[in-house]
Short mmCIF file of N, CA, C and O in Angstrom, two decimals:
data_model
loop_
_atom_site.label_atom_id
_atom_site.label_comp_id
_atom_site.label_asym_id
_atom_site.label_seq_id
_atom_site.Cartn_x
_atom_site.Cartn_y
_atom_site.Cartn_z
N LEU A 172 155.33 117.08 87.47
CA LEU A 172 154.00 116.78 87.96
C LEU A 172 153.00 117.10 86.86
O LEU A 172 152.98 118.20 86.33
N ARG A 173 152.19 116.13 86.50
CA ARG A 173 151.15 116.34 85.49
C ARG A 173 149.79 116.09 86.10
O ARG A 173 149.62 115.16 86.87
N LEU A 174 148.84 116.89 85.75
CA LEU A 174 147.47 116.69 86.18
C LEU A 174 146.74 115.86 85.13
O LEU A 174 146.78 116.19 83.95
N LEU A 175 146.12 114.82 85.56
CA LEU A 175 145.39 113.97 84.64
C LEU A 175 143.96 114.47 84.51
O LEU A 175 143.39 114.97 85.47
N PRO A 176 143.35 114.30 83.34
CA PRO A 176 141.95 114.72 83.18
C PRO A 176 141.05 113.82 84.04
O PRO A 176 141.40 112.69 84.38
N GLN A 177 139.91 114.34 84.38
CA GLN A 177 138.95 113.59 85.18
C GLN A 177 138.53 112.33 84.42
O GLN A 177 138.25 112.37 83.23
N GLN A 178 138.50 111.22 85.10
CA GLN A 178 138.20 109.95 84.46
C GLN A 178 136.70 109.72 84.43
O GLN A 178 136.08 109.52 85.46
N ARG A 179 136.16 109.74 83.25
CA ARG A 179 134.72 109.62 83.09
C ARG A 179 134.22 108.18 83.27
O ARG A 179 133.07 107.96 83.59
N TYR A 180 135.10 107.22 83.07
CA TYR A 180 134.64 105.83 83.20
C TYR A 180 134.23 105.50 84.63
O TYR A 180 133.42 104.62 84.85
N LEU A 181 134.78 106.21 85.62
CA LEU A 181 134.36 105.98 87.01
C LEU A 181 132.90 106.36 87.21
O LEU A 181 132.16 105.67 87.92
N GLN A 182 132.47 107.44 86.57
CA GLN A 182 131.07 107.85 86.67
C GLN A 182 130.17 106.82 85.99
O GLN A 182 129.08 106.51 86.48
N ALA A 183 130.62 106.29 84.86
CA ALA A 183 129.84 105.27 84.15
C ALA A 183 129.73 104.00 84.98
O ALA A 183 128.67 103.38 85.03
N GLN A 184 130.81 103.64 85.67
CA GLN A 184 130.77 102.43 86.49
C GLN A 184 129.79 102.60 87.65
O GLN A 184 129.07 101.68 88.00
N ARG A 185 129.74 103.78 88.25
CA ARG A 185 128.79 104.03 89.34
C ARG A 185 127.36 103.90 88.84
O ARG A 185 126.49 103.37 89.54
N ALA A 186 127.09 104.40 87.64
CA ALA A 186 125.74 104.30 87.08
C ALA A 186 125.37 102.84 86.82
O ALA A 186 124.23 102.43 87.06
N GLU A 187 126.33 102.05 86.34
CA GLU A 187 126.07 100.64 86.09
C GLU A 187 125.80 99.89 87.39
O GLU A 187 124.92 99.03 87.45
N VAL A 188 126.54 100.21 88.43
CA VAL A 188 126.33 99.57 89.73
C VAL A 188 124.93 99.89 90.25
O VAL A 188 124.22 99.03 90.75
N GLY A 189 124.51 101.15 90.10
CA GLY A 189 123.17 101.53 90.53
C GLY A 189 122.09 100.79 89.77
O GLY A 189 121.09 100.34 90.35
N ALA A 190 122.29 100.63 88.46
CA ALA A 190 121.32 99.90 87.64
C ALA A 190 121.25 98.43 88.05
O ALA A 190 120.17 97.84 88.11
N LEU A 191 122.40 97.84 88.35
CA LEU A 191 122.40 96.44 88.77
C LEU A 191 121.72 96.26 90.13
O LEU A 191 121.02 95.29 90.35
N GLU A 192 121.91 97.21 91.03
CA GLU A 192 121.24 97.14 92.33
C GLU A 192 119.72 97.25 92.18
O GLU A 192 118.98 96.52 92.84
N ARG A 193 119.28 98.15 91.30
CA ARG A 193 117.84 98.29 91.07
C ARG A 193 117.27 97.00 90.47
O ARG A 193 116.19 96.54 90.86
N LYS A 194 118.00 96.41 89.54
CA LYS A 194 117.54 95.16 88.92
C LYS A 194 117.45 94.06 89.97
O LYS A 194 116.47 93.31 90.02
N ARG A 195 118.44 93.96 90.84
CA ARG A 195 118.42 92.94 91.89
C ARG A 195 117.25 93.17 92.84
O ARG A 195 116.57 92.22 93.24
N ASN A 196 116.98 94.42 93.18
CA ASN A 196 115.86 94.73 94.06
C ASN A 196 114.53 94.31 93.45
O ASN A 196 113.66 93.76 94.13
N VAL A 197 114.36 94.58 92.15
CA VAL A 197 113.12 94.20 91.46
C VAL A 197 112.98 92.69 91.43
O VAL A 197 111.91 92.14 91.70
N LEU A 198 114.08 91.99 91.13
CA LEU A 198 114.02 90.53 91.08
C LEU A 198 113.71 89.94 92.46
O LEU A 198 112.91 89.00 92.57
N CYS A 199 114.29 90.50 93.50
CA CYS A 199 114.01 90.01 94.86
C CYS A 199 112.54 90.24 95.22
O CYS A 199 111.90 89.37 95.83
N CYS A 200 111.99 91.37 94.81
CA CYS A 200 110.57 91.63 95.05
C CYS A 200 109.69 90.63 94.30
O CYS A 200 108.71 90.13 94.85
N LEU A 201 110.04 90.37 93.05
CA LEU A 201 109.26 89.40 92.27
C LEU A 201 109.31 88.01 92.89
O LEU A 201 108.29 87.32 92.98
N ILE A 202 110.48 87.61 93.33
CA ILE A 202 110.64 86.28 93.93
C ILE A 202 109.75 86.16 95.17
O ILE A 202 109.02 85.18 95.34
N THR A 203 109.80 87.16 96.03
CA THR A 203 109.00 87.09 97.26
C THR A 203 107.51 87.16 96.97
O THR A 203 106.72 86.48 97.62
N ARG A 204 107.10 87.94 95.96
CA ARG A 204 105.68 88.01 95.61
C ARG A 204 105.17 86.67 95.08
O ARG A 204 104.09 86.22 95.43
N VAL A 205 105.97 86.04 94.22
CA VAL A 205 105.56 84.74 93.67
C VAL A 205 105.45 83.72 94.79
O VAL A 205 104.49 82.96 94.86
N LEU A 206 106.43 83.69 95.69
CA LEU A 206 106.40 82.70 96.76
C LEU A 206 105.34 83.00 97.80
O LEU A 206 104.81 82.07 98.43
N LYS A 207 104.99 84.25 98.01
CA LYS A 207 103.89 84.57 98.92
C LYS A 207 102.58 84.02 98.38
O LYS A 207 101.73 83.55 99.13
N ALA A 208 102.42 84.09 97.06
CA ALA A 208 101.19 83.60 96.44
C ALA A 208 101.14 82.07 96.43
O ALA A 208 100.08 81.47 96.62
N GLU A 209 102.28 81.44 96.21
CA GLU A 209 102.31 79.98 96.05
C GLU A 209 102.65 79.23 97.34
O GLU A 209 102.44 78.03 97.41
N LYS A 210 103.22 79.90 98.32
CA LYS A 210 103.66 79.32 99.60
C LYS A 210 104.88 78.43 99.47
O LYS A 210 105.80 78.52 100.24
N GLN A 211 104.92 77.55 98.50
CA GLN A 211 106.11 76.74 98.23
C GLN A 211 106.16 76.44 96.74
O GLN A 211 105.12 76.31 96.10
N LEU A 212 107.38 76.35 96.23
CA LEU A 212 107.53 76.20 94.79
C LEU A 212 108.90 75.58 94.49
O LEU A 212 109.88 75.90 95.16
N HIS A 213 108.93 74.72 93.49
CA HIS A 213 110.20 74.17 93.02
C HIS A 213 111.03 75.31 92.44
O HIS A 213 110.50 76.22 91.81
N VAL A 214 112.32 75.28 92.67
CA VAL A 214 113.19 76.38 92.27
C VAL A 214 113.11 76.63 90.76
O VAL A 214 113.13 77.78 90.31
N ASP A 215 112.98 75.59 89.95
CA ASP A 215 112.88 75.77 88.49
C ASP A 215 111.60 76.52 88.11
O ASP A 215 111.63 77.41 87.26
N ASN A 216 110.49 76.14 88.73
CA ASN A 216 109.23 76.84 88.45
C ASN A 216 109.29 78.30 88.89
O ASN A 216 108.75 79.18 88.22
N LEU A 217 109.94 78.54 90.01
CA LEU A 217 110.10 79.92 90.48
C LEU A 217 110.89 80.75 89.48
O LEU A 217 110.49 81.87 89.14
N VAL A 218 111.97 80.20 88.97
CA VAL A 218 112.78 80.91 87.98
C VAL A 218 111.96 81.23 86.74
O VAL A 218 111.98 82.37 86.24
N PHE A 219 111.21 80.26 86.23
CA PHE A 219 110.40 80.49 85.03
C PHE A 219 109.34 81.55 85.25
O PHE A 219 109.09 82.39 84.39
N ARG A 220 108.71 81.53 86.41
CA ARG A 220 107.66 82.53 86.69
C ARG A 220 108.24 83.93 86.81
O ARG A 220 107.64 84.90 86.36
N VAL A 221 109.40 84.06 87.44
CA VAL A 221 110.02 85.39 87.59
C VAL A 221 110.47 85.92 86.23
O VAL A 221 110.25 87.09 85.91
N ILE A 222 111.05 85.06 85.41
CA ILE A 222 111.48 85.49 84.08
C ILE A 222 110.27 85.90 83.24
O ILE A 222 110.31 86.92 82.54
N ALA A 223 109.18 85.16 83.33
CA ALA A 223 107.96 85.52 82.59
C ALA A 223 107.42 86.86 83.05
O ALA A 223 107.00 87.68 82.23
N ALA A 224 107.44 87.11 84.36
CA ALA A 224 106.97 88.39 84.88
C ALA A 224 107.86 89.54 84.41
O ALA A 224 107.36 90.62 84.10
N CYS A 225 109.15 89.30 84.33
CA CYS A 225 110.07 90.34 83.83
C CYS A 225 109.77 90.67 82.38
O CYS A 225 109.77 91.83 81.98
N GLN A 226 109.53 89.64 81.58
CA GLN A 226 109.27 89.86 80.17
C GLN A 226 107.95 90.58 79.94
O GLN A 226 107.82 91.39 79.03
N LYS A 227 106.95 90.30 80.79
CA LYS A 227 105.65 90.95 80.65
C LYS A 227 105.64 92.34 81.27
O LYS A 227 104.76 93.14 80.99
N GLY A 228 106.60 92.60 82.18
CA GLY A 228 106.64 93.89 82.85
C GLY A 228 105.66 93.98 83.99
O GLY A 228 105.16 95.05 84.31
N GLU A 229 105.37 92.86 84.63
CA GLU A 229 104.39 92.84 85.72
C GLU A 229 105.09 92.61 87.05
O GLU A 229 105.78 91.62 87.23
N LEU A 230 104.89 93.51 87.97
CA LEU A 230 105.45 93.34 89.31
C LEU A 230 104.43 92.71 90.24
O LEU A 230 104.75 91.96 91.13
N GLY A 231 103.20 93.01 90.05
CA GLY A 231 102.15 92.46 90.89
C GLY A 231 100.83 93.11 90.54
O GLY A 231 100.75 93.87 89.58
N PRO A 232 99.80 92.85 91.32
CA PRO A 232 98.49 93.43 91.03
C PRO A 232 98.52 94.95 91.05
O PRO A 232 98.88 95.56 92.05
N GLY A 233 98.23 95.55 89.92
CA GLY A 233 98.16 97.01 89.83
C GLY A 233 99.49 97.71 89.70
O GLY A 233 99.54 98.92 89.54
N LEU A 234 100.61 96.98 89.77
CA LEU A 234 101.92 97.61 89.68
C LEU A 234 102.59 97.20 88.37
O LEU A 234 102.54 96.06 87.97
N GLN A 235 103.21 98.14 87.75
CA GLN A 235 103.91 97.88 86.49
C GLN A 235 105.32 98.46 86.58
O GLN A 235 105.56 99.43 87.25
N PHE A 236 106.24 97.87 85.88
CA PHE A 236 107.55 98.46 85.69
C PHE A 236 107.97 98.19 84.26
O PHE A 236 107.37 97.37 83.58
N LEU A 237 108.99 98.87 83.81
CA LEU A 237 109.47 98.65 82.46
C LEU A 237 110.05 97.25 82.37
O LEU A 237 110.80 96.82 83.24
N SER A 238 109.68 96.53 81.33
CA SER A 238 110.21 95.18 81.20
C SER A 238 111.71 95.27 80.92
O SER A 238 112.18 96.21 80.30
N PHE A 239 112.44 94.31 81.43
CA PHE A 239 113.88 94.28 81.20
C PHE A 239 114.30 92.83 81.04
O PHE A 239 113.57 91.91 81.37
N CYS A 240 115.46 92.67 80.53
CA CYS A 240 115.98 91.33 80.26
C CYS A 240 116.56 90.74 81.55
O CYS A 240 117.38 91.37 82.19
N CYS A 241 116.08 89.59 81.93
CA CYS A 241 116.70 88.89 83.05
C CYS A 241 116.90 87.43 82.65
O CYS A 241 116.15 86.89 81.85
N HIS A 242 117.91 86.87 83.19
CA HIS A 242 118.27 85.49 82.86
C HIS A 242 118.15 84.63 84.11
O HIS A 242 118.07 85.14 85.23
N SER A 243 118.17 83.34 83.90
CA SER A 243 118.04 82.43 85.03
C SER A 243 119.17 82.62 86.04
O SER A 243 118.95 82.49 87.25
N VAL A 244 120.35 82.98 85.58
CA VAL A 244 121.47 83.22 86.48
C VAL A 244 121.17 84.40 87.41
O VAL A 244 121.49 84.35 88.60
N ASP A 245 120.54 85.44 86.86
CA ASP A 245 120.17 86.60 87.67
C ASP A 245 119.19 86.20 88.77
O ASP A 245 119.33 86.58 89.93
N VAL A 246 118.19 85.42 88.38
CA VAL A 246 117.16 85.01 89.34
C VAL A 246 117.75 84.08 90.39
O VAL A 246 117.50 84.24 91.59
N LEU A 247 118.55 83.12 89.97
CA LEU A 247 119.16 82.20 90.92
C LEU A 247 120.10 82.91 91.89
O LEU A 247 120.17 82.58 93.07
N SER A 248 120.80 83.92 91.40
CA SER A 248 121.66 84.71 92.27
C SER A 248 120.84 85.41 93.34
O SER A 248 121.23 85.45 94.52
N CYS A 249 119.70 85.95 92.95
CA CYS A 249 118.81 86.61 93.93
C CYS A 249 118.20 85.61 94.89
O CYS A 249 118.02 85.91 96.08
N VAL A 250 117.89 84.40 94.41
CA VAL A 250 117.36 83.35 95.29
C VAL A 250 118.40 83.01 96.36
O VAL A 250 118.09 82.92 97.54
N LEU A 251 119.66 82.85 95.94
CA LEU A 251 120.72 82.56 96.91
C LEU A 251 120.90 83.70 97.90
O LEU A 251 121.12 83.47 99.09
N HIS A 252 120.80 84.92 97.42
CA HIS A 252 120.90 86.09 98.30
C HIS A 252 119.78 86.07 99.34
O HIS A 252 120.01 86.28 100.53
N LEU A 253 118.55 85.81 98.90
CA LEU A 253 117.41 85.77 99.82
C LEU A 253 117.50 84.60 100.79
O LEU A 253 117.10 84.71 101.95
N LEU A 254 118.05 83.47 100.34
CA LEU A 254 118.26 82.33 101.24
C LEU A 254 119.28 82.69 102.33
O LEU A 254 119.07 82.39 103.50
N SER A 255 120.35 83.36 101.93
CA SER A 255 121.38 83.72 102.91
C SER A 255 120.87 84.77 103.90
O SER A 255 121.33 84.81 105.04
N GLN A 256 119.92 85.61 103.47
CA GLN A 256 119.36 86.63 104.35
C GLN A 256 118.24 86.08 105.24
O GLN A 256 117.79 86.76 106.15
N GLY A 257 117.79 84.86 104.95
CA GLY A 257 116.75 84.24 105.76
C GLY A 257 115.33 84.54 105.32
O GLY A 257 114.37 84.19 106.00
N TYR A 258 115.16 85.19 104.16
CA TYR A 258 113.82 85.50 103.66
C TYR A 258 113.16 84.27 103.03
O TYR A 258 111.94 84.17 102.99
N LEU A 259 113.97 83.36 102.52
CA LEU A 259 113.48 82.11 101.94
C LEU A 259 114.11 80.96 102.71
O LEU A 259 115.14 81.12 103.34
N ARG A 260 113.47 79.80 102.60
CA ARG A 260 114.09 78.62 103.17
C ARG A 260 113.76 77.42 102.29
O ARG A 260 112.79 77.42 101.54
N ARG A 261 114.60 76.40 102.42
CA ARG A 261 114.39 75.16 101.67
C ARG A 261 113.70 74.16 102.58
O ARG A 261 113.87 74.18 103.78
N GLN A 262 112.93 73.29 101.96
CA GLN A 262 112.34 72.20 102.74
C GLN A 262 113.44 71.21 103.08
O GLN A 262 114.30 70.92 102.24
N GLU A 263 113.40 70.69 104.29
CA GLU A 263 114.47 69.78 104.72
C GLU A 263 114.50 68.49 103.92
O GLU A 263 115.56 68.01 103.54
N ASP A 264 113.33 67.91 103.66
CA ASP A 264 113.28 66.65 102.94
C ASP A 264 113.37 66.83 101.43
O ASP A 264 113.72 65.90 100.71
N ARG A 265 113.07 68.03 100.93
CA ARG A 265 113.17 68.33 99.48
C ARG A 265 113.85 69.70 99.32
O ARG A 265 113.18 70.72 99.24
N PRO A 266 115.18 69.73 99.24
CA PRO A 266 115.91 71.02 99.21
C PRO A 266 115.69 71.83 97.95
O PRO A 266 115.99 73.02 97.92
N HIS A 267 115.12 71.24 96.89
CA HIS A 267 114.87 71.98 95.67
C HIS A 267 113.53 72.71 95.72
O HIS A 267 113.19 73.45 94.80
N VAL A 268 112.78 72.55 96.81
CA VAL A 268 111.50 73.24 96.99
C VAL A 268 111.74 74.38 97.98
O VAL A 268 112.25 74.17 99.07
N LEU A 269 111.36 75.60 97.56
CA LEU A 269 111.56 76.78 98.38
C LEU A 269 110.23 77.22 99.01
O LEU A 269 109.18 77.05 98.43
N GLU A 270 110.34 77.81 100.20
CA GLU A 270 109.16 78.35 100.88
C GLU A 270 109.47 79.77 101.30
O GLU A 270 110.57 80.12 101.59
#
């Protein structure tokens, strides 16, 4: 019987998961803020606006966060998540427009 040393990579993986959850939460907040202001928006325009806000480090009026790198895949993943949760919806006649 041998005792193995404590595996440090498990702790690192937990930290990475936490960071990814925080990033997803910030992106979901940005998406909802942009759509609240615009009421409806083409999905491409929404992605560009969220990415621009991430690069500038702007969450909304008076709120700031550290800028971080986000890609269109990250934003689209969050859009799909919000659609599945019912926070966003597509227009029936134009499915590429979100409300």
